[in-house]
PDB file of C-alpha atoms in Angstrom:
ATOM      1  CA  UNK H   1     -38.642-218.499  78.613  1.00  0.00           C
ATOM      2  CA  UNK H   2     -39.703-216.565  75.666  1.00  0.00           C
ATOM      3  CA  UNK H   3     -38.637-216.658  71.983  1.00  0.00           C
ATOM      4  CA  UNK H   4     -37.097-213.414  71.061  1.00  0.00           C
ATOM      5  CA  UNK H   5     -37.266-214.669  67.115  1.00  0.00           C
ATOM      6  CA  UNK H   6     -41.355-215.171  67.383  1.00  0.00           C
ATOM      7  CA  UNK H   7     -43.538-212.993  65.793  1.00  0.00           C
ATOM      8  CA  UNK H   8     -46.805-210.685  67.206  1.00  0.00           C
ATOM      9  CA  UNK H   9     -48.985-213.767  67.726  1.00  0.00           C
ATOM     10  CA  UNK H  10     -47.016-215.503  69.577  1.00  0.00           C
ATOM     11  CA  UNK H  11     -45.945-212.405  71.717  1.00  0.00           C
ATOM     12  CA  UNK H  12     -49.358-211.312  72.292  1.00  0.00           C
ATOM     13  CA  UNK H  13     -51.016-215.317  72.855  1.00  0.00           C
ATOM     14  CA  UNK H  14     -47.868-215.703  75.172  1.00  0.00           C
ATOM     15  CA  UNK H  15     -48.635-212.150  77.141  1.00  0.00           C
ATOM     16  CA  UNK H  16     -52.252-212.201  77.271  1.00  0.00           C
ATOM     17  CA  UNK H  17     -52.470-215.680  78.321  1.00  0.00           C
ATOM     18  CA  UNK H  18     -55.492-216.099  75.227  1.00  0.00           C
ATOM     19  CA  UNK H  19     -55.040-218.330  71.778  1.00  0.00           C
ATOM     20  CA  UNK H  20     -54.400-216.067  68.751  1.00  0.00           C
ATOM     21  CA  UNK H  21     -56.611-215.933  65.879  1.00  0.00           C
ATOM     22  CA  UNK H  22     -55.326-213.598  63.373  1.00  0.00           C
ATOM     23  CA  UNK H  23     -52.669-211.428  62.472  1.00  0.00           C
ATOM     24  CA  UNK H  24     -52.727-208.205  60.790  1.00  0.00           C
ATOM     25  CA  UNK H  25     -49.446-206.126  60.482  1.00  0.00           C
ATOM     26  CA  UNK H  26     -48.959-202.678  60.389  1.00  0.00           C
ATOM     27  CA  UNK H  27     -45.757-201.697  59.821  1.00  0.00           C
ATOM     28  CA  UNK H  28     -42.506-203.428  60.428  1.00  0.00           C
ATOM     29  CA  UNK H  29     -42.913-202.762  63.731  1.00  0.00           C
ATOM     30  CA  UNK H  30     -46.892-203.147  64.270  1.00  0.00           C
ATOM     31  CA  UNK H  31     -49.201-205.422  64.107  1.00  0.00           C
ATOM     32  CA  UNK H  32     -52.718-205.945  64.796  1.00  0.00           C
ATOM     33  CA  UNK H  33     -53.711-209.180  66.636  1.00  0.00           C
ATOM     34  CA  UNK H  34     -57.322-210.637  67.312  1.00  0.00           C
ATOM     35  CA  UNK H  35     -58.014-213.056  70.228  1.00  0.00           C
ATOM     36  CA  UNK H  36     -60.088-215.974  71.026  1.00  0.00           C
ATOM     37  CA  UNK H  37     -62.113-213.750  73.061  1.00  0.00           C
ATOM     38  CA  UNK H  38     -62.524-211.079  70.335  1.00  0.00           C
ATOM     39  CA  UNK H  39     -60.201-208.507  72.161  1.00  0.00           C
ATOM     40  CA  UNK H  40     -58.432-207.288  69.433  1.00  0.00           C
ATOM     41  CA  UNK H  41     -54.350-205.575  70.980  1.00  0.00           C
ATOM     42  CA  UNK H  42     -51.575-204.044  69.515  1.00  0.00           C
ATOM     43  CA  UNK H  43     -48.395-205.698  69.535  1.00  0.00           C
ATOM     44  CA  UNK H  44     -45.194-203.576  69.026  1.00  0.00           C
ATOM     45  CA  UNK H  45     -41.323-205.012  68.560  1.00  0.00           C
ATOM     46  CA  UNK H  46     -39.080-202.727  69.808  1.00  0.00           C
ATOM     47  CA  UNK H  47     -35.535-202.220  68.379  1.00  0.00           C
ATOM     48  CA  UNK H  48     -33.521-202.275  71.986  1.00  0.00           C
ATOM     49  CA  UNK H  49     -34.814-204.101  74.783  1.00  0.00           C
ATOM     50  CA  UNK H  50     -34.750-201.340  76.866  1.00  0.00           C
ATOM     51  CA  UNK H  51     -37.298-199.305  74.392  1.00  0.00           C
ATOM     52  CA  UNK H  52     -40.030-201.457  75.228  1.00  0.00           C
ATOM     53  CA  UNK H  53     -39.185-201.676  78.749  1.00  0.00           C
ATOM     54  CA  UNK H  54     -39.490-198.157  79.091  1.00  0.00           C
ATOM     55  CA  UNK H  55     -42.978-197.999  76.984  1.00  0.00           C
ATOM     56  CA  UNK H  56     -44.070-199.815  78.951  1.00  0.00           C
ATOM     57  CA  UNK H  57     -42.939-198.516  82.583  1.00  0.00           C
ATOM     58  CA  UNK H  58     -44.176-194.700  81.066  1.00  0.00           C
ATOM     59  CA  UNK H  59     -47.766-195.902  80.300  1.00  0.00           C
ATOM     60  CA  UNK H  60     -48.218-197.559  83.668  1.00  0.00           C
ATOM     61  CA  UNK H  61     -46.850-194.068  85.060  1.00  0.00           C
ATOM     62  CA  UNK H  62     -49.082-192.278  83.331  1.00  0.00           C
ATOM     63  CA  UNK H  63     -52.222-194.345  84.161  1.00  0.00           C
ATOM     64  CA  UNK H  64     -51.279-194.220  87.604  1.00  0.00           C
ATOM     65  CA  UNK H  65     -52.030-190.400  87.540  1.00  0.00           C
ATOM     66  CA  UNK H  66     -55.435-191.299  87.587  1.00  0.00           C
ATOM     67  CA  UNK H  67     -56.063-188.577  85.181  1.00  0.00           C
ATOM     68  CA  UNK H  68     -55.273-189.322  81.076  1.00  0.00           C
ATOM     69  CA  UNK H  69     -56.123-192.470  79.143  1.00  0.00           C
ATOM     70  CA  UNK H  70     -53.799-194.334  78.352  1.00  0.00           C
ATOM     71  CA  UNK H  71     -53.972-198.098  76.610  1.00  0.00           C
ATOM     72  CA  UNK H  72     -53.790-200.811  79.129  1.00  0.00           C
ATOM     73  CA  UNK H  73     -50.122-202.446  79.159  1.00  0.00           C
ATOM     74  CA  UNK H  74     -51.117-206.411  79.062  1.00  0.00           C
ATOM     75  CA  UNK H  75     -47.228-207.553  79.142  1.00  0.00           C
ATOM     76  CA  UNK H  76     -43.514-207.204  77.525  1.00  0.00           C
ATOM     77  CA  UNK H  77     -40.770-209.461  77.243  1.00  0.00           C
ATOM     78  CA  UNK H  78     -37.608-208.563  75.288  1.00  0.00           C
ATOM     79  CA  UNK H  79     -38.387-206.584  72.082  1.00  0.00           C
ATOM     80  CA  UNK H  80     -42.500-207.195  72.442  1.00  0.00           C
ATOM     81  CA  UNK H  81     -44.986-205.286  73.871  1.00  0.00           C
ATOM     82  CA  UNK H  82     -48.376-205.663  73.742  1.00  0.00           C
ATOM     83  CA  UNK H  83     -51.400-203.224  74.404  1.00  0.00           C
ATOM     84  CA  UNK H  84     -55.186-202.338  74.045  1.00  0.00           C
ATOM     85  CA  UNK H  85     -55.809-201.263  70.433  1.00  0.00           C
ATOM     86  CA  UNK H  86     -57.637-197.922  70.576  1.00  0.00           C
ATOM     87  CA  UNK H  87     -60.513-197.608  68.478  1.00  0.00           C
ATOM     88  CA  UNK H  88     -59.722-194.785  66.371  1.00  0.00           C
ATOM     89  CA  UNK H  89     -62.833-191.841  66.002  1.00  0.00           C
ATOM     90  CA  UNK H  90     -62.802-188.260  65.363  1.00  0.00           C
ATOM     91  CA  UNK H  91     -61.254-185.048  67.595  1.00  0.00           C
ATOM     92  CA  UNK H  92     -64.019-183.045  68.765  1.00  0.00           C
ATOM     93  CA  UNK H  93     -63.747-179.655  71.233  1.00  0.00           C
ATOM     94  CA  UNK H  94     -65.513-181.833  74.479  1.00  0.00           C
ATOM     95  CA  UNK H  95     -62.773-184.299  73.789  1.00  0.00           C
ATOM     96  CA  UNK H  96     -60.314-182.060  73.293  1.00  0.00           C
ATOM     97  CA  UNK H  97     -61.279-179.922  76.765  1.00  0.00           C
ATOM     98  CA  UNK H  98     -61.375-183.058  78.832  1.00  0.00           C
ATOM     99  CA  UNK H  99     -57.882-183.491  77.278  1.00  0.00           C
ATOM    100  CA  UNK H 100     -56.999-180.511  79.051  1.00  0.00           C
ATOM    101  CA  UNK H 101     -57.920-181.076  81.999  1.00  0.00           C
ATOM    102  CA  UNK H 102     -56.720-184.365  82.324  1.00  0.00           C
ATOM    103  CA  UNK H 103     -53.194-183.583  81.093  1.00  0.00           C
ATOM    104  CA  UNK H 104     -53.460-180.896  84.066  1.00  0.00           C
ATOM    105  CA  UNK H 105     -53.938-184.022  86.601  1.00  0.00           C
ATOM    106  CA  UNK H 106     -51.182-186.030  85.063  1.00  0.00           C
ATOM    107  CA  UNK H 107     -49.227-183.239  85.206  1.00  0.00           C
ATOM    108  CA  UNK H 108     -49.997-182.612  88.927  1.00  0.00           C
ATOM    109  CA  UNK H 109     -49.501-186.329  89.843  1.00  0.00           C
ATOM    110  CA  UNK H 110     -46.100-185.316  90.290  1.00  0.00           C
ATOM    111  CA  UNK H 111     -42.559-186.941  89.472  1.00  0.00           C
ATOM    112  CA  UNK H 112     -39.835-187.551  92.068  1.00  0.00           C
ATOM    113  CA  UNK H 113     -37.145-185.068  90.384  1.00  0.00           C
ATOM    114  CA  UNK H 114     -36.413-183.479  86.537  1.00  0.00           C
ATOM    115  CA  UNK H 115     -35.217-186.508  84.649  1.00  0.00           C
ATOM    116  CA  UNK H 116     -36.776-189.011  86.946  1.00  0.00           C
ATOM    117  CA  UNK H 117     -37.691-192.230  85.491  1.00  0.00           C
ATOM    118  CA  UNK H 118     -40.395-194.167  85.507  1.00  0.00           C
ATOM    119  CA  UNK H 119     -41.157-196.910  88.644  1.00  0.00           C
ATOM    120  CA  UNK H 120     -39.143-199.941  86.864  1.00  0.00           C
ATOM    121  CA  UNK H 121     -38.239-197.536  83.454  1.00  0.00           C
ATOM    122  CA  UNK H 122     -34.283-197.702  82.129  1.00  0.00           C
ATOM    123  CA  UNK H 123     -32.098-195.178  83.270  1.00  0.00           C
ATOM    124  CA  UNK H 124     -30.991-194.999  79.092  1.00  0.00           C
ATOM    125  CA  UNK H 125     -34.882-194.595  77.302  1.00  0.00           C
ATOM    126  CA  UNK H 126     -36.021-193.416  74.190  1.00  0.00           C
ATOM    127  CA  UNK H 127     -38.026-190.285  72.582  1.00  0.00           C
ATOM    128  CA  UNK H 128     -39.125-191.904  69.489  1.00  0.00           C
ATOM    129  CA  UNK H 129     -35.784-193.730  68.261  1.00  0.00           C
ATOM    130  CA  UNK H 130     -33.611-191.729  69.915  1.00  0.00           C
ATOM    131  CA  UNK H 131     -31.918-192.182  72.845  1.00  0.00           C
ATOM    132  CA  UNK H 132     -32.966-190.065  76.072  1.00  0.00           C
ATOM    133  CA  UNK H 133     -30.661-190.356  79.166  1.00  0.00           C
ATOM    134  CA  UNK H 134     -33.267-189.722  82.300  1.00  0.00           C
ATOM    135  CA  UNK H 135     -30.824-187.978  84.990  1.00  0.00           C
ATOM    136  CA  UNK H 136     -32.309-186.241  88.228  1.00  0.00           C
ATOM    137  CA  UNK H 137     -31.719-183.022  88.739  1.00  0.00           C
ATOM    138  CA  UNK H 138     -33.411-180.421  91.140  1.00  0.00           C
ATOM    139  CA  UNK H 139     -32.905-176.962  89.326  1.00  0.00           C
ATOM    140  CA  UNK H 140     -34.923-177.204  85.770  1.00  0.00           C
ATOM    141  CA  UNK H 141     -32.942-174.597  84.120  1.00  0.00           C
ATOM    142  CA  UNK H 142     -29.728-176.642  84.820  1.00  0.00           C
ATOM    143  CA  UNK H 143     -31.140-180.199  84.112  1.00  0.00           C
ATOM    144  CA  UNK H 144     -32.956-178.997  80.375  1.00  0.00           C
ATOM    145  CA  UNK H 145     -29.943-177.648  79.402  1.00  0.00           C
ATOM    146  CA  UNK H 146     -27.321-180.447  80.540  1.00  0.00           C
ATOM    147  CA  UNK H 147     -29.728-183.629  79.993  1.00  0.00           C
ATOM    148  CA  UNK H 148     -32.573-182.481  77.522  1.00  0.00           C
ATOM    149  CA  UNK H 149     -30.643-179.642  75.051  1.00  0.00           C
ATOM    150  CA  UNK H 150     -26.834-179.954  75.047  1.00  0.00           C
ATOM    151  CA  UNK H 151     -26.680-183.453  74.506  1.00  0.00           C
ATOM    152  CA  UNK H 152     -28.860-183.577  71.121  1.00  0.00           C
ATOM    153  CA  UNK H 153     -26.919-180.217  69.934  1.00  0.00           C
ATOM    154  CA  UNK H 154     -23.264-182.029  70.568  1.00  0.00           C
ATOM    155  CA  UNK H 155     -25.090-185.210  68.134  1.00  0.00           C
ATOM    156  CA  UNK H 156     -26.176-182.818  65.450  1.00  0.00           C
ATOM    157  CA  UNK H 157     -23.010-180.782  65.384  1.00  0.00           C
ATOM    158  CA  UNK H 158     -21.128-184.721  65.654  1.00  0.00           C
ATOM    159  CA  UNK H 159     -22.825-185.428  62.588  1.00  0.00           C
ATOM    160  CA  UNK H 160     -22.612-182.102  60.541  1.00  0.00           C
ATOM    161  CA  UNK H 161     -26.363-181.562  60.682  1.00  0.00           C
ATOM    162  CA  UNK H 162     -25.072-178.091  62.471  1.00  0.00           C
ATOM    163  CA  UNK H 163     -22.073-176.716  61.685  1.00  0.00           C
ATOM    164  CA  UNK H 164     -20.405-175.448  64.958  1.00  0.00           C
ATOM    165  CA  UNK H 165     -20.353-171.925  64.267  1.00  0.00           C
ATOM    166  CA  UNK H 166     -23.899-171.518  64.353  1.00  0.00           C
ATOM    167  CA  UNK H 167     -24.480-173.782  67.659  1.00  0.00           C
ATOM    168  CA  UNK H 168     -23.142-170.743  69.826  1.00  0.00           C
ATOM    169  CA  UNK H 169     -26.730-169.266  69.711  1.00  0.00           C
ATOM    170  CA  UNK H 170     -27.890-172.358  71.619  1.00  0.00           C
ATOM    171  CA  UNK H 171     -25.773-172.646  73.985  1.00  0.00           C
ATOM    172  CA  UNK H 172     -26.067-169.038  74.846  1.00  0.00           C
ATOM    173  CA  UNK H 173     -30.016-169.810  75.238  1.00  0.00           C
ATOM    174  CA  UNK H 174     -28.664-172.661  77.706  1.00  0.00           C
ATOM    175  CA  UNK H 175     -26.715-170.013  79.536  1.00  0.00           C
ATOM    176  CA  UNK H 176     -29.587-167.495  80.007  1.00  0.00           C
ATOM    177  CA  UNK H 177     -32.006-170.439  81.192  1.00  0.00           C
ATOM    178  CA  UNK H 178     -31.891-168.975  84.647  1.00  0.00           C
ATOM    179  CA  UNK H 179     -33.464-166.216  83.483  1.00  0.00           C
ATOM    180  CA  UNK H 180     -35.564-166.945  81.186  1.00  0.00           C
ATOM    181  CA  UNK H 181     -37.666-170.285  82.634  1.00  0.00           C
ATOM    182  CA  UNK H 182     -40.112-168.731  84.613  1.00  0.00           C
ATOM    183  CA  UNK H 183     -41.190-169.297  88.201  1.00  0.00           C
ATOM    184  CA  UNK H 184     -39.610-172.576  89.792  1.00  0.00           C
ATOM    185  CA  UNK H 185     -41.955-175.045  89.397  1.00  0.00           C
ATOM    186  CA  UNK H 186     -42.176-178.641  91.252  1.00  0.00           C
ATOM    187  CA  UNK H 187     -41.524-181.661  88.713  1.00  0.00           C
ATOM    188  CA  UNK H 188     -44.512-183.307  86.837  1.00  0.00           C
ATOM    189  CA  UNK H 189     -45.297-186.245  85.364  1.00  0.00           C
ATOM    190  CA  UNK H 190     -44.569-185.696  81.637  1.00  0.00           C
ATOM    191  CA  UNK H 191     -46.033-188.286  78.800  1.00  0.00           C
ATOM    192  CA  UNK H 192     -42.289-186.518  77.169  1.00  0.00           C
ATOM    193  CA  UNK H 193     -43.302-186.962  73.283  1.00  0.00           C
ATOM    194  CA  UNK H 194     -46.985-184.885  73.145  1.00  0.00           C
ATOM    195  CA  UNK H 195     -46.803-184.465  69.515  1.00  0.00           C
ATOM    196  CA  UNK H 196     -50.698-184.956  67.616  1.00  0.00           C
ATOM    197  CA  UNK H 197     -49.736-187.937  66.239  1.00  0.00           C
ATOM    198  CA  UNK H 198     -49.327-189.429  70.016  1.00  0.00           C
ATOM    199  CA  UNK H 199     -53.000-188.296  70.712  1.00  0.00           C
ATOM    200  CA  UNK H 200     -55.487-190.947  69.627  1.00  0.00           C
ATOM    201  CA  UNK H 201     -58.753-189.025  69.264  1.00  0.00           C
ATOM    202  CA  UNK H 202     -61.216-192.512  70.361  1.00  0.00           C
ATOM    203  CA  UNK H 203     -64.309-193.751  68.835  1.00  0.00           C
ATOM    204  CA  UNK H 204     -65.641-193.689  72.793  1.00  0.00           C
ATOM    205  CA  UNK H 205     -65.326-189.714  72.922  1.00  0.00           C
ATOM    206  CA  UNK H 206     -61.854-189.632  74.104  1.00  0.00           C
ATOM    207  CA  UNK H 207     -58.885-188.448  73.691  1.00  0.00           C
ATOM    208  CA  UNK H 208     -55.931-191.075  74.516  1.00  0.00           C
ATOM    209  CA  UNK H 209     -52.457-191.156  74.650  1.00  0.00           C
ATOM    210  CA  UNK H 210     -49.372-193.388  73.036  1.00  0.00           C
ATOM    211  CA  UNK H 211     -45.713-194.285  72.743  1.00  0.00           C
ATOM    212  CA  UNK H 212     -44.776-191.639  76.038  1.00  0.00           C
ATOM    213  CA  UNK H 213     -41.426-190.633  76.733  1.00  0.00           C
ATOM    214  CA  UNK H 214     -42.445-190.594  80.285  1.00  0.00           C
ATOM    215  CA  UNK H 215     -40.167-188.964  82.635  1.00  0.00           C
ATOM    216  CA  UNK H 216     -40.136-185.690  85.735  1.00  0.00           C
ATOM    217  CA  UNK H 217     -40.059-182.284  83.448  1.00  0.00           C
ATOM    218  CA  UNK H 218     -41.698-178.939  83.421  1.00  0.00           C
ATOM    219  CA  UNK H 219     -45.331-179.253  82.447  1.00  0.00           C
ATOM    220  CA  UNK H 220     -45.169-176.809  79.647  1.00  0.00           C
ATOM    221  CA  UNK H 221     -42.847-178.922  77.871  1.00  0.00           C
ATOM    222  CA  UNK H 222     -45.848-181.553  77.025  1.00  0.00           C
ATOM    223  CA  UNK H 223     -47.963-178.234  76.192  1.00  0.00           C
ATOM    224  CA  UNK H 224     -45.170-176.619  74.047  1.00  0.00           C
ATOM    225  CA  UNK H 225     -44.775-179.950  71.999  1.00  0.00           C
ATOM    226  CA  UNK H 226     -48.656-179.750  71.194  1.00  0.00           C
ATOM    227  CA  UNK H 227     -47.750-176.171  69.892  1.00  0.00           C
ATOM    228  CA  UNK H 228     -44.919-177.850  67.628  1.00  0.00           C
ATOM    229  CA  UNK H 229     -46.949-179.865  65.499  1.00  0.00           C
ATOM    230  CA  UNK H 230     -50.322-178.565  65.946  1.00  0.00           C
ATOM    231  CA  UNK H 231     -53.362-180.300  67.857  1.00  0.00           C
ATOM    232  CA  UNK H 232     -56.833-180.544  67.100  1.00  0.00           C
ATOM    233  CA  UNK H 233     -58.745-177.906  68.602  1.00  0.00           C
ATOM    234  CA  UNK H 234     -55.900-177.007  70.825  1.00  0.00           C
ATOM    235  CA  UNK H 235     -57.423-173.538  72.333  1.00  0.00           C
ATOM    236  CA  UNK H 236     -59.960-176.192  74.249  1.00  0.00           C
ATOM    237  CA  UNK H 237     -57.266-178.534  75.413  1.00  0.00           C
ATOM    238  CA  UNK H 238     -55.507-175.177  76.845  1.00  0.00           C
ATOM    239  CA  UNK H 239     -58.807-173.991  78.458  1.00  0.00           C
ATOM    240  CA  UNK H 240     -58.984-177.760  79.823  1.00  0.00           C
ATOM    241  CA  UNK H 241     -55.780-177.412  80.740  1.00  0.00           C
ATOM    242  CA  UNK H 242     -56.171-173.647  83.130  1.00  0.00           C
ATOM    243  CA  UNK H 243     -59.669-175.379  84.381  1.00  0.00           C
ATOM    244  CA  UNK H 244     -57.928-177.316  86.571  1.00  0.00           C
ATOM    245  CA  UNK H 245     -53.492-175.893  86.752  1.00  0.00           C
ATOM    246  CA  UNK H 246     -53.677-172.126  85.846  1.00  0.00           C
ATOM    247  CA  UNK H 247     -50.203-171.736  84.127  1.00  0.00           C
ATOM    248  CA  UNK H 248     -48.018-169.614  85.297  1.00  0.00           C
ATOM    249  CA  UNK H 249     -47.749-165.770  83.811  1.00  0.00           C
ATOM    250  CA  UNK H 250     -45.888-165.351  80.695  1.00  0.00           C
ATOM    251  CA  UNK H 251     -45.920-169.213  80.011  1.00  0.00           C
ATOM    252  CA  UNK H 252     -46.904-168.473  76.229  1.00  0.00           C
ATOM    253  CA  UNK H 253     -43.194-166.500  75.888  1.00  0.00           C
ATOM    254  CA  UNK H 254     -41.520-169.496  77.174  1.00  0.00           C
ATOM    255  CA  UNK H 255     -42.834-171.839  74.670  1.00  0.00           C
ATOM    256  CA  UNK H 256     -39.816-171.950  72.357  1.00  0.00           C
ATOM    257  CA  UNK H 257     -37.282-172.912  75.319  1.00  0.00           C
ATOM    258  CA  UNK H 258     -39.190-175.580  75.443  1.00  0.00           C
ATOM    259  CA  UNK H 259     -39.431-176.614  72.095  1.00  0.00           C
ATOM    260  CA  UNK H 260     -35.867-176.820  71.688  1.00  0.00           C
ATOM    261  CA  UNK H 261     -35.780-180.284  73.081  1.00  0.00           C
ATOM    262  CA  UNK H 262     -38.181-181.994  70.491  1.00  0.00           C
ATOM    263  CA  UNK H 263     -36.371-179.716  67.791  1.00  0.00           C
ATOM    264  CA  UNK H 264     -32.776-181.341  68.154  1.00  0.00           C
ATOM    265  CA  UNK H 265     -33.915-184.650  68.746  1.00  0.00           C
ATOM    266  CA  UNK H 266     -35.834-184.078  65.121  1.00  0.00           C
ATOM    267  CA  UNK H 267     -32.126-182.821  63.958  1.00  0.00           C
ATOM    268  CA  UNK H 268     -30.198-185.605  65.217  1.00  0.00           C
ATOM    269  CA  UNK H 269     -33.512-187.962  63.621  1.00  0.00           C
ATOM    270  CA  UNK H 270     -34.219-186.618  60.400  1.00  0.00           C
ATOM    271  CA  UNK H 271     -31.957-184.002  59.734  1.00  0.00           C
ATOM    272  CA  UNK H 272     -31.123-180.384  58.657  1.00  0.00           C
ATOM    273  CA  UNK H 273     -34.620-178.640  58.014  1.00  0.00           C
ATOM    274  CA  UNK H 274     -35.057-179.342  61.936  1.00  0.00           C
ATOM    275  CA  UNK H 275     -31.743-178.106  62.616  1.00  0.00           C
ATOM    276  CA  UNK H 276     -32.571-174.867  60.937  1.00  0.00           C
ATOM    277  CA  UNK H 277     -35.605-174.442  63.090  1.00  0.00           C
ATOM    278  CA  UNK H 278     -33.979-174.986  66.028  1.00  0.00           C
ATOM    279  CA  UNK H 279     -31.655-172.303  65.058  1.00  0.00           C
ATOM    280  CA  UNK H 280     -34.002-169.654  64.470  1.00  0.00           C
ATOM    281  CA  UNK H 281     -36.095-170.873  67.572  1.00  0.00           C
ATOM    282  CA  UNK H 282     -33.300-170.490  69.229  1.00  0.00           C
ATOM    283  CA  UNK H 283     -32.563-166.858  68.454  1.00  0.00           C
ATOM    284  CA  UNK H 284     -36.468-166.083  68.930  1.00  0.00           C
ATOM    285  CA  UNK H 285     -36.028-167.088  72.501  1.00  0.00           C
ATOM    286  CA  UNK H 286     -33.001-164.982  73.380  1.00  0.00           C
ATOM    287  CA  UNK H 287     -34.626-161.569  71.476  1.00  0.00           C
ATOM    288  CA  UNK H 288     -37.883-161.656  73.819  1.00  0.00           C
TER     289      UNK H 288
END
């Protein structure tokens, strides 16, 4: 039975089955632990039990593509998890087109439905500290605007991070989704949170990736999130990316539906300079 009051050496000697031998923390919520064996892992406390439970469910999905790297999950229990550190080295354009391509395999590894979870993930998960309800749907359109847009825009207008007035414009973007998505496309396997700072450029050559918010989505959603808040060498990781999935025509137009997702959950996080670009994103989408 484990300790829930313990702290990351005990988590990770306890998970790894190895005797710990330092401790080096990170943040409140990270820490760095070295092994008798020299391995050194990374050893996260979750807030909710269910946040590392889904971590951890989302990076087994993801390595089971076959396709992206991912750190190797070596156990949880209650608010720990505990993980391969990554050895950090530099982004590079070979890196950054293998990216590409293998985001295009995850991608086509496939996901049951929209909002499908991850093999043994919660129901009720996370995208970064928020929460992020994974319901299956089978028409995208619908699904992103009841389960991925709506529900952030009723928090932010809850809150008065958007006045109600102005939320009109997004919910008439939700109402023109039909027409505006694109060719129907089968689910994929999403990583959910592909921001940079979730892209670990390794010292082995690599690109790898962290803290997903796995779950069955439209593939440009991961791609539009890259756009958000830039990427290294990202006109590689797109030519990667067509290598081996060719996205469809017009994708490039779509990219600020998509972006309205990560947008309001950046509202309902941190606030009104997110809201605002939302808004205007928003109004982009419905003028093309």
């Amino acid at each position: 039975m484990y300790d829930d009051s313990d702290g990351p050496a005990a988590a990770a000697a306890r998970l790894t089955g190895r005797t710990a031998r330092d401790e080096r923390p990170l943040s409140g919520a990270l820490a760095e632990v070295v092994l008798d064996d020299g391995r050194t892992v990374m050893v996260k406390r979750a807030d909710g039990l269910e946040e590392a439970r889904a971590e951890a469910a989302g990076l087994r999905w993801l390595a089971g593509a076959d396709a992206v790297r991912v750190p190797i999950v070596y156990g949880r229990d209650g608010h720990w998890l505990v993980t391969d550190q990554i050895a950090r080295g530099r982004p590079s354009r070979e890196a950054a087109l293998h990216l590409g391509r293998a985001l295009a395999g995850m991608h086509l590894a496939g996901a049951p439905a929209f909002g499908s979870a991850p093999p043994g993930g919660p129901r009720d998960a996370y995208i970064g500290r928020a929460p992020m309800r994974n319901v299956e749907g089978a028409d995208w359109p619908e699904w992103y605007a009841e389960h991925r847009v709506l529900p952030y825009l009723r928090s932010a207008v809850d809150d008065g991070t958007i006045r109600m007035p102005e939320a009109e414009v997004i919910e008439r973007l939700c109402a023109r989704l039909p027409d505006l998505a694109g060719p129907a496309e089968s689910p994929a396997r999403l990583h959910g949170d592909l921001w940079n700072g979730n892209v670990l450029w390794g010292a082995d050559g690599h690109a790898w990736l962290i803290d997903p918010a796995a779950h069955g989505g439209h593939r440009e959603t991961d791609l539009a999130m890259l756009h958000l808040f830039g990427c290294p060498h990202l006109d590689e990781v797109l030519r990667g990316y067509e290598q081996v999935a060719p996205l469809a025509d017009g994708w490039s137009d779509r990219i600020a539906l998509h972006q309205l997702f990560p947008l309001l959950v950046h509202a309902v996080l941190f606030g009104r300079g997110f809201a605002e670009q939302a808004l205007s994103t928003a109004k982009a989408a419905l003028e093309r």
